[in-house]
XYZ file of C-alpha atoms in Angstrom:
341
model
C -116.547 198.280 105.150
C -113.242 196.749 106.209
C -112.831 193.138 105.151
C -109.123 192.763 105.974
C -108.334 191.260 109.352
C -106.142 193.219 111.715
C -102.786 191.902 112.852
C -104.310 191.053 116.238
C -107.150 189.087 114.651
C -104.733 187.147 112.444
C -102.549 186.354 115.438
C -105.632 185.147 117.314
C -106.335 182.723 114.486
C -102.732 181.526 114.390
C -102.701 180.947 118.141
C -105.856 178.825 117.930
C -104.408 176.881 115.007
C -101.297 176.111 117.065
C -103.349 175.128 120.109
C -105.579 172.789 118.115
C -102.736 171.408 116.039
C -101.227 169.999 119.220
C -104.523 168.600 120.523
C -104.860 165.414 118.380
C -108.462 166.211 117.499
C -109.031 162.910 115.610
C -108.530 161.070 118.911
C -110.832 163.561 120.636
C -113.454 163.005 117.928
C -113.292 159.224 118.273
C -113.756 159.486 122.035
C -116.631 161.963 121.626
C -118.428 159.707 119.142
C -118.056 156.792 121.594
C -119.727 158.832 124.354
C -116.553 159.819 126.202
C -116.778 163.616 126.409
C -113.847 164.047 128.795
C -111.128 164.808 126.199
C -113.488 167.079 124.304
C -114.460 169.066 127.376
C -110.795 169.371 128.334
C -110.130 170.865 124.904
C -113.210 173.062 125.366
C -111.628 174.454 128.523
C -108.399 175.331 126.715
C -110.379 177.115 124.005
C -112.259 179.040 126.680
C -108.955 180.066 128.250
C -108.029 181.449 124.817
C -111.195 183.580 124.924
C -113.289 181.789 122.293
C -116.599 181.527 124.146
C -116.325 184.955 125.756
C -116.676 186.448 122.265
C -120.485 186.112 122.343
C -120.971 187.147 125.978
C -121.301 190.826 126.969
C -118.744 192.341 129.323
C -121.390 192.743 132.012
C -121.481 188.944 132.343
C -117.758 188.249 132.178
C -117.322 188.172 128.405
C -115.704 190.455 125.858
C -118.398 190.520 123.183
C -120.266 190.412 121.097
C -117.338 190.403 118.637
C -118.556 188.738 115.414
C -115.343 189.180 113.411
C -113.230 187.513 116.085
C -115.895 184.825 116.434
C -115.598 184.130 112.697
C -111.821 183.833 112.983
C -112.213 181.395 115.880
C -114.902 179.254 114.278
C -112.974 178.895 111.015
C -110.084 177.439 113.018
C -112.394 175.209 115.055
C -113.941 173.977 111.809
C -110.525 173.405 110.280
C -109.628 171.146 113.209
C -113.134 169.586 113.543
C -113.520 170.456 117.224
C -116.457 168.475 118.648
C -119.211 169.891 120.807
C -122.039 172.433 120.518
C -119.790 175.323 119.494
C -122.279 177.268 117.370
C -125.079 176.554 119.830
C -123.104 177.806 122.829
C -122.165 181.007 121.023
C -125.810 181.457 120.016
C -126.907 180.839 123.605
C -124.706 183.750 124.619
C -126.771 186.048 122.417
C -130.052 184.428 123.448
C -129.478 184.718 127.188
C -128.010 188.210 126.943
C -131.189 189.277 125.172
C -133.343 187.553 127.773
C -131.493 189.180 130.681
C -132.510 188.650 134.281
C -131.622 185.705 136.521
C -131.147 183.199 133.678
C -128.473 185.410 132.109
C -126.751 185.966 135.439
C -126.734 182.230 136.118
C -125.451 180.920 132.777
C -123.533 183.594 130.877
C -120.463 183.729 133.165
C -120.133 179.954 132.819
C -120.389 180.158 129.018
C -117.702 182.830 128.918
C -115.350 180.843 131.165
C -115.926 177.526 129.398
C -117.516 175.942 132.460
C -120.834 175.591 130.600
C -121.511 174.116 127.174
C -125.042 174.794 125.953
C -127.274 173.402 123.235
C -130.601 174.805 122.139
C -133.509 174.633 119.731
C -135.251 177.614 118.160
C -138.496 177.826 116.247
C -137.930 177.688 112.513
C -134.694 175.713 112.721
C -135.928 172.212 113.450
C -136.579 170.290 116.671
C -133.085 168.902 117.268
C -130.413 170.066 119.692
C -126.900 168.985 118.610
C -124.720 167.359 121.279
C -127.402 167.813 123.914
C -126.080 164.822 125.868
C -122.746 166.620 126.386
C -124.284 170.011 127.205
C -124.717 171.414 130.687
C -128.035 172.947 129.659
C -130.470 172.668 126.756
C -132.650 175.732 126.145
C -135.736 175.790 123.970
C -137.656 178.779 122.653
C -141.327 178.564 121.742
C -143.050 181.816 120.894
C -142.047 184.289 123.572
C -141.093 181.656 126.163
C -137.560 180.487 126.994
C -137.439 177.138 128.775
C -134.688 174.988 130.259
C -135.336 171.447 129.007
C -135.475 168.796 131.757
C -133.164 166.504 129.760
C -131.494 165.953 126.379
C -134.132 163.494 125.220
C -133.670 160.602 122.827
C -130.919 160.624 120.181
C -131.715 160.658 116.485
C -129.697 159.439 113.522
C -126.894 161.752 112.418
C -124.556 161.638 109.444
C -121.762 162.792 111.744
C -121.207 160.340 114.634
C -119.325 163.039 116.549
C -122.274 165.439 116.314
C -125.312 163.586 117.601
C -128.806 165.041 117.445
C -131.357 164.997 120.252
C -134.980 166.012 120.540
C -135.076 167.677 123.984
C -137.483 166.333 126.567
C -140.685 168.403 126.604
C -141.694 170.521 129.528
C -139.486 172.472 131.843
C -140.545 175.635 133.573
C -140.169 178.915 131.653
C -137.049 180.790 132.747
C -137.933 183.960 130.837
C -140.820 185.188 128.733
C -141.977 188.247 126.871
C -141.470 190.064 123.551
C -137.745 190.396 124.174
C -137.399 186.615 123.866
C -138.526 186.685 120.225
C -135.908 189.300 119.356
C -133.251 187.413 121.321
C -134.146 184.157 119.568
C -133.840 185.836 116.185
C -130.388 187.154 117.090
C -129.418 183.720 118.420
C -130.538 182.068 115.179
C -128.397 184.463 113.160
C -125.442 183.785 115.455
C -125.830 180.006 115.160
C -126.073 180.216 111.355
C -123.099 182.567 111.194
C -120.913 180.391 113.428
C -121.910 177.291 111.464
C -120.943 179.024 108.214
C -117.489 179.703 109.659
C -117.184 176.091 110.846
C -118.161 174.880 107.360
C -115.576 177.134 105.727
C -112.844 175.837 108.007
C -113.938 172.247 107.399
C -113.771 172.793 103.642
C -110.340 174.371 103.877
C -108.943 171.349 105.711
C -110.545 168.961 103.231
C -108.928 170.828 100.360
C -105.536 171.008 102.083
C -105.525 167.270 102.802
C -106.637 166.441 99.264
C -103.950 168.578 97.638
C -101.332 166.856 99.807
C -102.690 163.430 98.877
C -102.789 163.924 95.090
C -99.164 165.038 95.203
C -98.262 161.641 96.666
C -100.630 159.257 94.889
C -99.314 158.130 91.497
C -100.781 156.642 88.323
C -98.837 155.826 85.172
C -95.693 156.800 87.046
C -96.720 160.409 87.798
C -98.638 162.110 90.653
C -102.365 162.230 89.962
C -102.256 165.885 90.934
C -100.513 166.576 87.637
C -103.614 165.533 85.671
C -105.540 168.469 84.228
C -108.933 167.115 85.326
C -107.710 166.854 88.914
C -106.279 170.373 88.801
C -109.571 171.750 87.517
C -111.544 169.978 90.241
C -109.261 171.354 92.938
C -109.347 174.838 91.431
C -113.154 174.838 91.420
C -113.141 173.765 95.069
C -110.721 176.533 95.977
C -112.809 179.138 94.179
C -115.924 178.099 96.097
C -114.153 178.482 99.410
C -112.522 181.791 98.480
C -115.793 183.286 97.278
C -117.455 182.257 100.555
C -114.803 183.922 102.710
C -115.685 187.594 101.977
C -119.369 186.799 102.455
C -118.580 185.397 105.894
C -116.565 188.430 106.973
C -119.060 190.757 105.335
C -121.748 189.181 107.513
C -119.458 189.636 110.525
C -119.178 193.347 109.778
C -122.963 193.597 109.405
C -123.500 191.818 112.715
C -120.946 194.016 114.445
C -122.665 197.129 113.085
C -126.062 195.875 114.170
C -125.160 195.115 117.777
C -123.632 198.574 118.143
C -126.528 200.393 116.466
C -129.053 202.155 118.748
C -132.422 200.412 118.627
C -131.009 197.292 116.993
C -133.013 195.037 119.273
C -136.299 196.557 118.148
C -135.325 196.111 114.521
C -134.478 192.475 115.087
C -137.826 191.924 116.774
C -139.607 193.221 113.700
C -137.565 190.989 111.379
C -135.988 193.994 109.599
C -132.382 193.092 110.370
C -130.154 193.722 107.379
C -127.593 191.397 108.934
C -129.940 188.433 108.588
C -129.701 188.372 104.796
C -125.919 188.761 104.957
C -125.701 185.814 107.365
C -127.910 183.720 105.103
C -125.719 184.507 102.083
C -122.606 183.518 104.033
C -124.251 180.342 105.307
C -125.330 179.087 101.897
C -122.006 179.955 100.252
C -119.811 178.454 102.971
C -122.043 175.430 103.452
C -122.133 174.588 99.754
C -118.389 175.222 99.382
C -117.565 172.979 102.332
C -119.783 170.197 101.008
C -118.255 170.527 97.539
C -114.820 170.217 99.152
C -115.966 166.991 100.817
C -117.145 165.548 97.512
C -113.872 166.504 95.851
C -111.876 164.988 98.709
C -113.840 161.744 98.577
C -113.470 161.363 94.826
C -109.770 162.186 94.677
C -108.853 160.026 97.652
C -110.463 157.072 95.910
C -111.440 153.996 97.914
C -109.343 155.045 100.907
C -111.760 157.923 101.419
C -114.424 155.470 102.607
C -112.342 153.926 105.377
C -112.921 154.506 109.082
C -109.174 154.457 109.696
C -108.595 157.589 107.632
C -108.743 160.629 109.936
C -110.151 162.687 107.077
C -113.367 160.668 107.359
C -114.374 162.833 110.313
C -114.222 165.963 108.140
C -115.955 164.204 105.248
C -118.915 163.279 107.434
C -119.112 166.714 109.024
C -119.413 168.812 105.860
C -122.987 167.986 104.874
C -124.509 168.363 108.380
C -122.809 171.760 108.663
C -124.319 172.727 105.324
C -127.845 171.835 106.440
C -128.043 172.742 110.136
C -129.167 176.227 111.223
C -130.521 177.024 107.772
C -130.661 174.709 104.777
C -129.374 176.063 101.444
C -132.930 176.551 100.162
C -134.016 178.358 103.335
C -130.961 180.612 103.219
C -131.495 181.451 99.539
C -135.105 182.351 100.280
C -133.991 184.637 103.073
C -131.448 186.349 100.828
C -134.132 186.965 98.207
C -136.573 188.249 100.839
C -133.885 190.558 102.225
């Protein structure tokens, strides 16, 4: 296996970092949380122009994928900058609709690849809520071997992250595809959503750690920076170790996913639940999710009382870490899947 990124993949990450660094994402997040999706969708379009959403769409439908390693690179950067919107869900919908094929794929996949369509979805086994369904152009639901287009986003539910609202999609909606292939496609979509969320959590944790290190260099007690205290150094070192141990698991899962999509008969294996990539994704999800949440706890403690304030931009990352840990596979569910695998 090759775990080192190529020069092109690293440059892709740097280009996204530069794009997002100039986008003032805290302002975009505040608008998104207030129900104004315009700035967020404008940013979504610029990310699509950079090729982010085409990574999960096959070439036959206007994409360049599936390319899991590049998708991991992209999602780490999007997590680092806390980009709002159903990122993981849209990437997962690319896999779901490609597996479904037919008219529904022809209608929606080109729009996903171009950024014209943002999609949310629910899948059996992952809970009834569709993140950011009110901002999505479509909400798909899978029940058994039926794929349906929900008639509306439904009612919102409480969310720890105000810029990532949860909705229970309205019931009903005519089936847009059905058959055994839908079960296999839903399983692949679930793995993609968990994988993308793991990358988002890793990026979120990295930004939390970066901001905390910068802060403890400036904050002083007893006339010296608090970052010089041994207890603070140990806490930061533990946080860094968690993130660094999660990184190879994430890219290892990317390699497994890339191998699976290129392997003859992979779809049949996924339908039978024998995918070796599933356990790798679960391991990456639990490691990155726990590391990102630990980074949030470290950031909150070391920022002190200022960490609780709405005015602090870092609050958006603090409130995002735990939902990313729990959505698309809780830590306990992921550990059980690793053990089963």
